[in-house]
XYZ file of C-alpha atoms in Angstrom:
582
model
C -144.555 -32.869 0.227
C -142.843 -36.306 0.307
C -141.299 -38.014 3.298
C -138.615 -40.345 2.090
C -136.715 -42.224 5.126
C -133.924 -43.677 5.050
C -132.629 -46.855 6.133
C -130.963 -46.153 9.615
C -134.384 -44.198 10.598
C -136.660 -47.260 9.157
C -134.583 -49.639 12.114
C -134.725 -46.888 14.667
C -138.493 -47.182 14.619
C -139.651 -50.204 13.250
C -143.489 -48.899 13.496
C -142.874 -46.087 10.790
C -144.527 -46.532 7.491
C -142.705 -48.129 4.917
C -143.930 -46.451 2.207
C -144.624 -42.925 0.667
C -146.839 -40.700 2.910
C -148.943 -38.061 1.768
C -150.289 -36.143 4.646
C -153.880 -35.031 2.482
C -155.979 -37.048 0.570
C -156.752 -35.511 -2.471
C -160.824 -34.761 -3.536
C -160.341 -37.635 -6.428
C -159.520 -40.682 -3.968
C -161.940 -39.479 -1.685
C -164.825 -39.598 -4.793
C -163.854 -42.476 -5.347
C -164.465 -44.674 -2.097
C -167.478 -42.562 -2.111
C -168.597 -43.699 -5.496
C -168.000 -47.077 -4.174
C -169.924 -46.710 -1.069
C -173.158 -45.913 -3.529
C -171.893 -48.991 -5.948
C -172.403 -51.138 -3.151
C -176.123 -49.717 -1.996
C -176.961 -50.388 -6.204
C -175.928 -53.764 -5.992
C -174.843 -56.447 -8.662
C -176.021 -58.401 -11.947
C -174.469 -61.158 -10.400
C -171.641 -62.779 -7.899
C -168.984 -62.818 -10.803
C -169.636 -59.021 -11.428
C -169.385 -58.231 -7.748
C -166.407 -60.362 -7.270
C -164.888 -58.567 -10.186
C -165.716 -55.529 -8.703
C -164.314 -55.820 -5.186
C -160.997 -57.241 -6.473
C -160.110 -54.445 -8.341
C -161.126 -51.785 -5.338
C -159.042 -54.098 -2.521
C -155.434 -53.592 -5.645
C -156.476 -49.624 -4.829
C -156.883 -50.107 -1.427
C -153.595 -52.191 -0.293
C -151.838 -49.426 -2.787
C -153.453 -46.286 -1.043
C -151.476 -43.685 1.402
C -152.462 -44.963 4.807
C -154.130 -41.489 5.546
C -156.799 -42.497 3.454
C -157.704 -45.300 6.636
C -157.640 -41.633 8.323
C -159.987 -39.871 6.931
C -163.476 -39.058 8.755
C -165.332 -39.343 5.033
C -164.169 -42.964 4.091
C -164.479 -44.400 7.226
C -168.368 -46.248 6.639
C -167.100 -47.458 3.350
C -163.776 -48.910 4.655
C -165.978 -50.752 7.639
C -168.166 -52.491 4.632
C -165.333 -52.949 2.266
C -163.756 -54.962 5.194
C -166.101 -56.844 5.788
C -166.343 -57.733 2.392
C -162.397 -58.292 2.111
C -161.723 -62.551 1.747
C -158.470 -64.112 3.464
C -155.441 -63.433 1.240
C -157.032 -59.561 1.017
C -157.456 -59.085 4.354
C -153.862 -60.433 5.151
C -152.453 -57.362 3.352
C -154.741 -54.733 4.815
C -153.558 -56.423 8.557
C -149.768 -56.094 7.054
C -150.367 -52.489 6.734
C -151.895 -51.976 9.966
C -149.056 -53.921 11.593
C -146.558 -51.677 9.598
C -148.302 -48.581 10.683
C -149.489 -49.230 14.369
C -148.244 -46.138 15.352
C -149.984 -43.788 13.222
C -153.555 -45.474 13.143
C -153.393 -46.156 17.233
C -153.453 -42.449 17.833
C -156.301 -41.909 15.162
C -159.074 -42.001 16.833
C -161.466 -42.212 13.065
C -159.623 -44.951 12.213
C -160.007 -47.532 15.296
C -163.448 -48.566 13.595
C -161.517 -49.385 10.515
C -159.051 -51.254 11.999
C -161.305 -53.322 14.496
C -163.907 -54.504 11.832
C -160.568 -55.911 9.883
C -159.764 -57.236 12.827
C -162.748 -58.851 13.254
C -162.156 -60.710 10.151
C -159.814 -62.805 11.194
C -162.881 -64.231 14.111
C -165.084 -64.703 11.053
C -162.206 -67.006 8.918
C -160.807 -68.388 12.010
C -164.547 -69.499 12.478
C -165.114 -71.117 8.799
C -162.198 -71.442 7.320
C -160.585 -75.301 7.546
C -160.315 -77.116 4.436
C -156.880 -78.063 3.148
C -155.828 -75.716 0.507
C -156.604 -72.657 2.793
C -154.029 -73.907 5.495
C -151.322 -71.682 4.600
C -153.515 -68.808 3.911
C -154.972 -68.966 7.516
C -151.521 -69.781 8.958
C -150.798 -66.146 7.220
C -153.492 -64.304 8.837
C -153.116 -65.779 12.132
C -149.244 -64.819 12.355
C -149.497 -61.343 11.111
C -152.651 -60.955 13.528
C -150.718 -62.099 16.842
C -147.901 -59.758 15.602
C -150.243 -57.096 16.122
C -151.567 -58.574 19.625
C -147.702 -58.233 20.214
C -148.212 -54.820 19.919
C -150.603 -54.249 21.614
C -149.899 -56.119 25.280
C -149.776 -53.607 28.621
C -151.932 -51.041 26.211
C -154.742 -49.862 28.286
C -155.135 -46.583 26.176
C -156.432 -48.156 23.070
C -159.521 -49.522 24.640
C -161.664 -49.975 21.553
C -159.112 -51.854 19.509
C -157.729 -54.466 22.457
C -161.146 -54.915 22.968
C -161.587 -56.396 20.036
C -158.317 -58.106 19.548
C -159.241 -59.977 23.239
C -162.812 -61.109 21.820
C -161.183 -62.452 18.685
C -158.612 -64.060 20.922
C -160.988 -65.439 23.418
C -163.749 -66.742 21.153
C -166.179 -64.754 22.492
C -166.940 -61.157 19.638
C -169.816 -59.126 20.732
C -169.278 -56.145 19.173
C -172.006 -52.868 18.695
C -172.914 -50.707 15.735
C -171.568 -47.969 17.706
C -168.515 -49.737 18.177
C -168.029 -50.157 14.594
C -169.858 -46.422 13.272
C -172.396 -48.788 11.072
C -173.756 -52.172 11.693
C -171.825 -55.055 9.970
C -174.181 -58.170 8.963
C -172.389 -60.608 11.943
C -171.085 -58.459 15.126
C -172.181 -61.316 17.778
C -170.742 -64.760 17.602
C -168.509 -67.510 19.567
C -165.961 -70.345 18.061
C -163.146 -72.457 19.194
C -160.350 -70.294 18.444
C -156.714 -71.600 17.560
C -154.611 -72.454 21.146
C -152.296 -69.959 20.286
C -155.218 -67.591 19.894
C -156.342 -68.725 23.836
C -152.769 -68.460 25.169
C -152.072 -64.988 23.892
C -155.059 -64.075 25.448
C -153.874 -65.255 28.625
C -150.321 -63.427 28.008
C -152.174 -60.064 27.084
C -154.491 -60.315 30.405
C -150.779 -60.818 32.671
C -149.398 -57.863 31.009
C -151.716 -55.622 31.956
C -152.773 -56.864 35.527
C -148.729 -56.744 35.567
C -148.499 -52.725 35.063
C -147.322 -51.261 37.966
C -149.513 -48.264 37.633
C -152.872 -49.771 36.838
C -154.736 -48.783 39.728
C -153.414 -45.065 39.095
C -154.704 -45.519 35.400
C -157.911 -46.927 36.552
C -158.528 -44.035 38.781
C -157.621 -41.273 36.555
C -158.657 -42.349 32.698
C -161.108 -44.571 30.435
C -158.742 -47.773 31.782
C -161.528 -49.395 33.712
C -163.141 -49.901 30.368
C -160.731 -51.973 29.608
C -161.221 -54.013 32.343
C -164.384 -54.247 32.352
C -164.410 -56.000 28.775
C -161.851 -58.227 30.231
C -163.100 -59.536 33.426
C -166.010 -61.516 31.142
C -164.228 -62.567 28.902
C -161.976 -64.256 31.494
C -165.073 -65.478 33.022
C -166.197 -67.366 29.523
C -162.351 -68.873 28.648
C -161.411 -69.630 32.234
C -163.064 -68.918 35.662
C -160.361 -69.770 37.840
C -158.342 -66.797 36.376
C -160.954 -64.869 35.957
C -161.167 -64.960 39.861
C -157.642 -65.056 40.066
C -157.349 -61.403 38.097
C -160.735 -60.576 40.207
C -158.918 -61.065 43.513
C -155.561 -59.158 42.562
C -157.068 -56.116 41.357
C -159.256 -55.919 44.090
C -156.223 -56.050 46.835
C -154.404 -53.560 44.124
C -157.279 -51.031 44.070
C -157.706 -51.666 48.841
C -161.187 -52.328 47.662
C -162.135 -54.899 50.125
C -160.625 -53.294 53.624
C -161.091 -49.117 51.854
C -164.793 -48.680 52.376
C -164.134 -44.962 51.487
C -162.412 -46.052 48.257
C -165.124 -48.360 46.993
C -167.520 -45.964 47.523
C -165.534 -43.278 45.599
C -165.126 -45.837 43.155
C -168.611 -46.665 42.776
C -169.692 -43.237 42.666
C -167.886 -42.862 39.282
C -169.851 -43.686 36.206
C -167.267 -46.177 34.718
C -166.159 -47.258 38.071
C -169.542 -48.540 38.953
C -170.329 -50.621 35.980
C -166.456 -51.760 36.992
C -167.717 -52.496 39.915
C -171.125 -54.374 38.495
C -168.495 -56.456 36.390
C -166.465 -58.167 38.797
C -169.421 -58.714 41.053
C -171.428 -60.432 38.169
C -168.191 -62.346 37.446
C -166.249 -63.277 41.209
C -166.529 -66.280 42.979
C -168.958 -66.972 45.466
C -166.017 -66.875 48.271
C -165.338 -63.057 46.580
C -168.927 -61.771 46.229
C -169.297 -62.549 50.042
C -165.821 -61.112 51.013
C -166.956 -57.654 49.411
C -169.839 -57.581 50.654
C -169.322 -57.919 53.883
C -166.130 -55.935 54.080
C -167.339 -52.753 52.487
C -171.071 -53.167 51.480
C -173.037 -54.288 54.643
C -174.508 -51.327 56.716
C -173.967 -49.316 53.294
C -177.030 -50.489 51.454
C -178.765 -47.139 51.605
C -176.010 -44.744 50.797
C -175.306 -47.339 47.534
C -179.334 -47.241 46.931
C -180.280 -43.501 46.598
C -176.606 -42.416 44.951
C -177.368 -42.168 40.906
C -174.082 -44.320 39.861
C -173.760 -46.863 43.094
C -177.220 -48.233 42.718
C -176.256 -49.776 40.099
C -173.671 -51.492 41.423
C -176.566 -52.655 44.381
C -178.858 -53.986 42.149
C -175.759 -56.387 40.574
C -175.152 -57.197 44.837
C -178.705 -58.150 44.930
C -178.755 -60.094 41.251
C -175.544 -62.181 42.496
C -176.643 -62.654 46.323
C -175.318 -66.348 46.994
C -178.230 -67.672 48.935
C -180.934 -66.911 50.896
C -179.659 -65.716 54.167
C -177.426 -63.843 52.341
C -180.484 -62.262 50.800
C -182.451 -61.874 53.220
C -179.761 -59.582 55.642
C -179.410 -57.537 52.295
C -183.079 -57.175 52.313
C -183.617 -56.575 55.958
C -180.961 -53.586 55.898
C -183.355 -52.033 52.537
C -187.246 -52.745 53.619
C -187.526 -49.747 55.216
C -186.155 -47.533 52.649
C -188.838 -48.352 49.775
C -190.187 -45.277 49.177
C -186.651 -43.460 49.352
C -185.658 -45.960 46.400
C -189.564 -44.399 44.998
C -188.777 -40.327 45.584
C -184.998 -41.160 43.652
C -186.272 -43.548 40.722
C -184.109 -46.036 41.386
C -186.681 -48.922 41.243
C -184.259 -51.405 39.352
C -183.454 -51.778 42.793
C -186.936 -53.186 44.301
C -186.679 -54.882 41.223
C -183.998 -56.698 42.046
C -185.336 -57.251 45.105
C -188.521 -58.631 43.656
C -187.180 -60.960 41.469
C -184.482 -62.841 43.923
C -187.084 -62.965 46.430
C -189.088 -64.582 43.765
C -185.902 -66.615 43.070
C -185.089 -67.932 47.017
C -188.953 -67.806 47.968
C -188.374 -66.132 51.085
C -189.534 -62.324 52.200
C -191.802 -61.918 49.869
C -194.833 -61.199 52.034
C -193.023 -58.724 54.003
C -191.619 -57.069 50.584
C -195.309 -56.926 49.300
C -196.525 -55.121 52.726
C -193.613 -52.745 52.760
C -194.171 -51.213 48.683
C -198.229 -51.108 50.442
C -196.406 -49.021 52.606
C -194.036 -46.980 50.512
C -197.113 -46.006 47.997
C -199.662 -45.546 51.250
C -202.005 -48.069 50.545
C -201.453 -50.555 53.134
C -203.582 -49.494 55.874
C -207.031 -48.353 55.908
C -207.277 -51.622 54.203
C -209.549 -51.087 51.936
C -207.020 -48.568 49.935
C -205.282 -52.036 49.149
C -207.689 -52.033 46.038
C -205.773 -49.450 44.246
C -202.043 -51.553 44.843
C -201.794 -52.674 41.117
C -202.649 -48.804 39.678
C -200.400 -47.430 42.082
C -197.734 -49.804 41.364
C -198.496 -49.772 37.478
C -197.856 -45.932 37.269
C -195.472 -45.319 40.193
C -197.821 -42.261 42.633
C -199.054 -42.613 45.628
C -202.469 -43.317 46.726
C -203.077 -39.321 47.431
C -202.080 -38.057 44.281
C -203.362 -40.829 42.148
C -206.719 -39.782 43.927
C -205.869 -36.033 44.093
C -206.500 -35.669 47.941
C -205.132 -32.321 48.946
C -203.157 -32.250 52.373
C -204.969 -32.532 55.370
C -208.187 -33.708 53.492
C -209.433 -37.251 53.102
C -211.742 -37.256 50.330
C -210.576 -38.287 46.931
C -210.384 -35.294 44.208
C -211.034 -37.782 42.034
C -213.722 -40.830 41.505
C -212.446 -44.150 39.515
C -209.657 -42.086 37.867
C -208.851 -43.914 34.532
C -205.712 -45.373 34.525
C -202.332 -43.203 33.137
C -199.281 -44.321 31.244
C -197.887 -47.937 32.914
C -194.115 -47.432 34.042
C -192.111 -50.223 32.596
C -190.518 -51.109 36.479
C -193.552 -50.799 37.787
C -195.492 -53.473 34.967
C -192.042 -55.916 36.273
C -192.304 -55.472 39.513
C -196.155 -56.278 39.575
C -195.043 -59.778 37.285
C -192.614 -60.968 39.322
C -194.976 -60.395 42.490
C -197.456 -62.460 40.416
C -195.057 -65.413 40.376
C -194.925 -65.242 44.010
C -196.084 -68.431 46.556
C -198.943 -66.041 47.603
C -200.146 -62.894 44.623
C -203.376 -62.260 46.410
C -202.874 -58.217 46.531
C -201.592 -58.329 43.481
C -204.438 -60.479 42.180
C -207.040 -59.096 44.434
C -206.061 -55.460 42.869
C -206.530 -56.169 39.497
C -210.087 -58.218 40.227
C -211.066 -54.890 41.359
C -209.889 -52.531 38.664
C -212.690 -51.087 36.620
C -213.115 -52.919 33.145
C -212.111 -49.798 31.512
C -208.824 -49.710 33.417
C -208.180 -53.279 32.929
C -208.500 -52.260 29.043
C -205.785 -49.502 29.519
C -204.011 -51.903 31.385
C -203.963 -54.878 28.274
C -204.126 -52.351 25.959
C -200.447 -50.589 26.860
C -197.412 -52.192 25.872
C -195.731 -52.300 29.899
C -199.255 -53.071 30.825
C -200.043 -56.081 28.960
C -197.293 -57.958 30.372
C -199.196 -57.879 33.754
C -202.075 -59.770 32.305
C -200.019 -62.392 30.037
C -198.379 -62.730 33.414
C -201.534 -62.636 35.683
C -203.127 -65.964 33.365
C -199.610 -67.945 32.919
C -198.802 -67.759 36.487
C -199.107 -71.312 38.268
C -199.842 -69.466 41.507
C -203.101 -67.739 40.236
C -205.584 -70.000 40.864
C -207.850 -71.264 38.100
C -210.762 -69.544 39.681
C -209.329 -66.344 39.789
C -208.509 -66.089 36.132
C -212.100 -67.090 35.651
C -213.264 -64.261 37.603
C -211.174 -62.256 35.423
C -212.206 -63.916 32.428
C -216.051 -62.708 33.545
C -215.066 -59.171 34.753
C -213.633 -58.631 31.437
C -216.273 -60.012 28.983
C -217.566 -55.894 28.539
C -214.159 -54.961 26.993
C -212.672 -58.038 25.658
C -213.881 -56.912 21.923
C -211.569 -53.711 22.661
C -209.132 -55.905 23.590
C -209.142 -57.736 20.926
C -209.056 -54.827 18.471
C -205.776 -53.172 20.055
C -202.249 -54.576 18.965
C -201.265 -55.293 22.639
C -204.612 -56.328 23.831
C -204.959 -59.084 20.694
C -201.910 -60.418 22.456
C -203.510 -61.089 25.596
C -206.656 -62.742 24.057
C -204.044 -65.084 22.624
C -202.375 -65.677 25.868
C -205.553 -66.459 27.575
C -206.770 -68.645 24.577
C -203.580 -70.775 24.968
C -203.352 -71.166 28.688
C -207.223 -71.609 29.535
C -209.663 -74.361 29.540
C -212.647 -74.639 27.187
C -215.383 -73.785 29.568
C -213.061 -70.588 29.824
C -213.029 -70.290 26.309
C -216.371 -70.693 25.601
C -217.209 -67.641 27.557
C -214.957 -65.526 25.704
C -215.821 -66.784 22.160
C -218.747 -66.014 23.296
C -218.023 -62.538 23.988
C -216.785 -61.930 20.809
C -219.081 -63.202 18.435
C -221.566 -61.277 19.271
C -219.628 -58.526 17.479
C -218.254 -60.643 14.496
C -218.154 -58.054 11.853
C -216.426 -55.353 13.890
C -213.551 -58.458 14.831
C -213.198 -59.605 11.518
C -212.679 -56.381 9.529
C -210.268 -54.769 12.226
C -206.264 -54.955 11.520
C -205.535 -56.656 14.586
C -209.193 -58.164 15.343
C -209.273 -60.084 12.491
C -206.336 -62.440 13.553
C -208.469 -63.158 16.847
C -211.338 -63.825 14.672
C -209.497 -66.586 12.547
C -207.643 -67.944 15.580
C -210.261 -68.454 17.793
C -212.404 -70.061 15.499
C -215.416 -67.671 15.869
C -216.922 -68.178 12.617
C -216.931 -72.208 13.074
C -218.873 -71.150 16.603
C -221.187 -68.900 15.315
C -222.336 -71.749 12.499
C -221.290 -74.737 14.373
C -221.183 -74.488 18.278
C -220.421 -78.739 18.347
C -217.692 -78.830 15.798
C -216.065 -76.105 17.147
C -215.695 -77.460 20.330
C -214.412 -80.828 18.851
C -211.871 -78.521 17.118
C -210.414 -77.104 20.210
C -210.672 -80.303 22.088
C -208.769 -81.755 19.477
C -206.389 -78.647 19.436
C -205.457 -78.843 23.349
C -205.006 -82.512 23.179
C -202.201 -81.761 20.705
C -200.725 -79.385 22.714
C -200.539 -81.166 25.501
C -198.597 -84.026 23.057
C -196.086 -81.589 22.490
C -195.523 -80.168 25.861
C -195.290 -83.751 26.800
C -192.310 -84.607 24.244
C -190.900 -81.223 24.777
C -190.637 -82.241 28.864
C -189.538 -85.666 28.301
C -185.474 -85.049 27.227
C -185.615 -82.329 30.772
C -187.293 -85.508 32.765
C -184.246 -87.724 31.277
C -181.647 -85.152 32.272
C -182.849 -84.881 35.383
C -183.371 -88.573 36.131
C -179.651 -89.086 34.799
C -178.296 -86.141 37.697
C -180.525 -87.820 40.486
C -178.229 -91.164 39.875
């Protein structure tokens, strides 16, 4: 049936369709974007064909019902046809979202529509500048910030002000999910228009302006909102990005409520709130809230599956290093809690800003000896680095039963390597003083140090263990020898070929020497594997095997080049430097 309106109901609400509306969309329209949709997987003869093509779908498209933007089958083909659509066709597809606000707001299949046509206007706004396309850009800019218009206080239609504030701000970053399929460009920055910027600005008043924000926050998906804002505040202007920070937080009683924050953070979209306006407050704010309602709290924010989250941002953003160090003297004891819950982005956290400050990171190395029960006899300090690499405990990596002291099991080959525990066990590598670390792995079995390089968490441990400036060169020597058994094995896995690599490129020739060495011996195996082959071609080993003195005037040559480049790589950072000094 046809709705016709007339003229007095058309200026009593301004957002009602204009045109005819048919509530279904017949089976022929629908076959129609659908034979599209496989059109564009074929592909074109050529750009004039395609061009062709698309103009005649877009004069269907701006002349369909606007249920058609509705329905659940089109909506994959609508999100490439708009990304497809050029200026002057994407002005009339915005003109009948504008028109028809109402209706496509409240549809939740059509929000991905709308925001990749929104999204448009970011990609011409980005490109767009010559002369003649002046007045078609002055077009699509005033029928977009009509719809911004629309939009300002709405906290509701999260998806679609998201994207209308990254279009506005400069800053898109959009997901496939966002979007129900992945466009070609969903991550990029420009200078947007200043009436783009100050809109954005408006839009941000009106809804820290709402009188019942907090309530909204509280009690529905609002917080999203925010937290999309609060960065994008942070990227177009800090100051009112901490302004915004500071007033919501005094809305909310966050900073003198310790109850309320921690209700807050116990919420799954309150927390990553929460992780937002940490990563983005000022210095004077981070310290204000964490002193207020964080200190003496550490523990109950560690072990609780949303909060901890929210604790490893506190730890990410700690301002210096007394400031880190009271946050890490409240937590050392609680290491193997943080173990028994899995929250080990947490000693993570720790790891790396204690890595960042240089300061606890002795006592932070003694205290995970501790929480996996290999600190003391000392000689179950050999077994840190499996422990660590596969997150158990010295008794049941060794199958002791309770009340018995004799291992269940001898030289038990390493398991599966936890990705926290493989970053944990890099970062400690960067630290002033790696010796357990390095004095763990010295002692692994060659097999295990194969699992180890061979597993993709595990390799990173190595790569890091032989870039590290505080592993001394005799260490990774010793390594280089304890590993000469497996290194062919190494070689022949695609993580352990890798590794070879790395220590090729970061070692000296007496160092390579011994491990071209090592691997010539089995030259036919190396050169007909899939990933040994590479290794053989790289490392020269055929050149050895024939040549042993022109080889090593190849590599001499080689590292002397390298070193040229690192040098003139260096030299602009030395400049900068010099230039901040004066």
């Amino acid at each position: 049936m046809l709705l016709i309106m007339d003229k007095k109901e058309k200026k009593h609400n301004p957002k009602s369709h204009k045109r005819l509306i048919d509530k279904n969309v017949n089976e022929e329209t629908v076959n129609y974007y659908l034979r599209i949709a496989t059109t564009l997987d074929e592909g074109f003869e050529g750009d004039d064909d395609k061009e062709l093509f698309l103009r005649n779908v877009f004069i269907q498209l701006e002349n369909e019902d606007i249920h058609v933007f509705m329905h659940s089958s089109l909506q994959d083909v609508l999100v490439r046809l708009t990304e497809l659509s050029n200026v002057e066709q994407t002005i009339k597809l915005l003109q009948i979202l504008k028109d028809n606000t109402t209706e496509l707001f409240n549809d939740g299949k059509s929000r991905k529509v709308m925001c990749s046509l929104l999204l448009q206007v970011a990609e011409f706004s980005s490109h767009l500048k010559n002369d003649e396309q002046d007045n078609s850009m002055e077009a699509l800019r005033d029928v977009f910030l009509e719809i911004c218009q629309t939009l300002k206080g709405d906290v509701e239609n999260i998806l679609v002000v998201k994207t209308v504030l990254q279009v506005l701000s400069g800053h898109v970053n959009m997901s496939a999910k966002d979007l129900g399929i992945k466009r070609a460009k969903t991550s990029w920055s420009y200078t947007p228009p200043t009436e783009f910027v100050q809109t954005f600005h408006e839009m941000c008043e009106e809804i820290f302006s709402l009188d019942d924000i907090q309530q909204k926050v509280e009690h529905n998906k609002t917080s999203m909102v925010l937290t999309h804002i609060f960065p994008l505040l942070h990227k177009v202007d800090q100051s009112a990005c901490h302004k915004f920070i500071r007033k919501y937080l005094t809305m909310a009683s966050l900073l003198e409520d310790h109850e309320k924050f921690l209700w807050l953070v116990s919420d799954s979209r309150g927390s990553f709130l929460l992780q937002t306006i940490i990563e983005c407050s000022s210095d004077e704010i981070y310290t204000e809230l964490y002193s207020s309602v964080c200190k003496g709290h550490l523990l109950n924010l560690a072990v609780h599956p949303q909060a901890n989250f929210v604790l490893e941002s506190l730890i990410t953003k700690a301002k210096d290093k007394q400031q880190f160090e009271d946050i890490f003297m409240e937590l050392k004891e609680n290491f193997e809690d943080l173990l028994a819950f899995n929250h080990l982005r947490v000693i993570t956290s720790l790891a790396k800003v204690s890595c960042k400050f240089q300061t606890c990171q002795m006592k932070l190395v003694k205290h995970l000896l501790r929480a996996f029960h290999c600190y003391e006899p000392e000689e179950r300090q050999c077994m840190f680095v499996p422990l660590l690499a596969t997150l158990t405990t010295y008794e049941v990596y060794l199958g002791i039963e309770e009340g018995s002291e004799k291992p269940g099991i001898e030289n038990p080959a390493l398991g599966k390597v936890n990705i926290h525990g493989s970053i944990i066990l890099q970062t400690l590598l960067e630290f002033k003083n790696p010796k357990y670390v390095v004095n763990s792995l010295l002692q692994m079995t060659p097999q295990n140090l194969q699992c180890l390089a061979s597993d993709s968490s595990g390799s990173h441990v190595l790569e890091v263990f032989f870039k590290s400036s505080t592993v001394t060169e005799k260490n990774k020597a010793a390594m280089v020898d304890h590993l000469q058994d497996v290194l062919l094995d190494i070689a022949c896995s695609s993580c352990g070929s890798w590794i070879i690599e790395t220590m090729w490129r970061e070692l000296p020739l007496p160092l390579k020497t011994v491990i071209v060495k090592a691997l010539a011996k089995h030259e036919r195996r190396l050169s007909g594997d899939q990933y040994g082959r590479f290794i053989h071609r790289n490392l020269g080993v055929s050149t050895y095997l024939h040549n042993v003195q022109q080889w090593r005037d190849m590599q001499s040559s080689s590292q002397k080049k390298r070193k040229m480049f690192q040098e003139i790589l260096q030299t602009p950072e030395k400049k900068r430097k010099k230039k901040k000094d004066k």
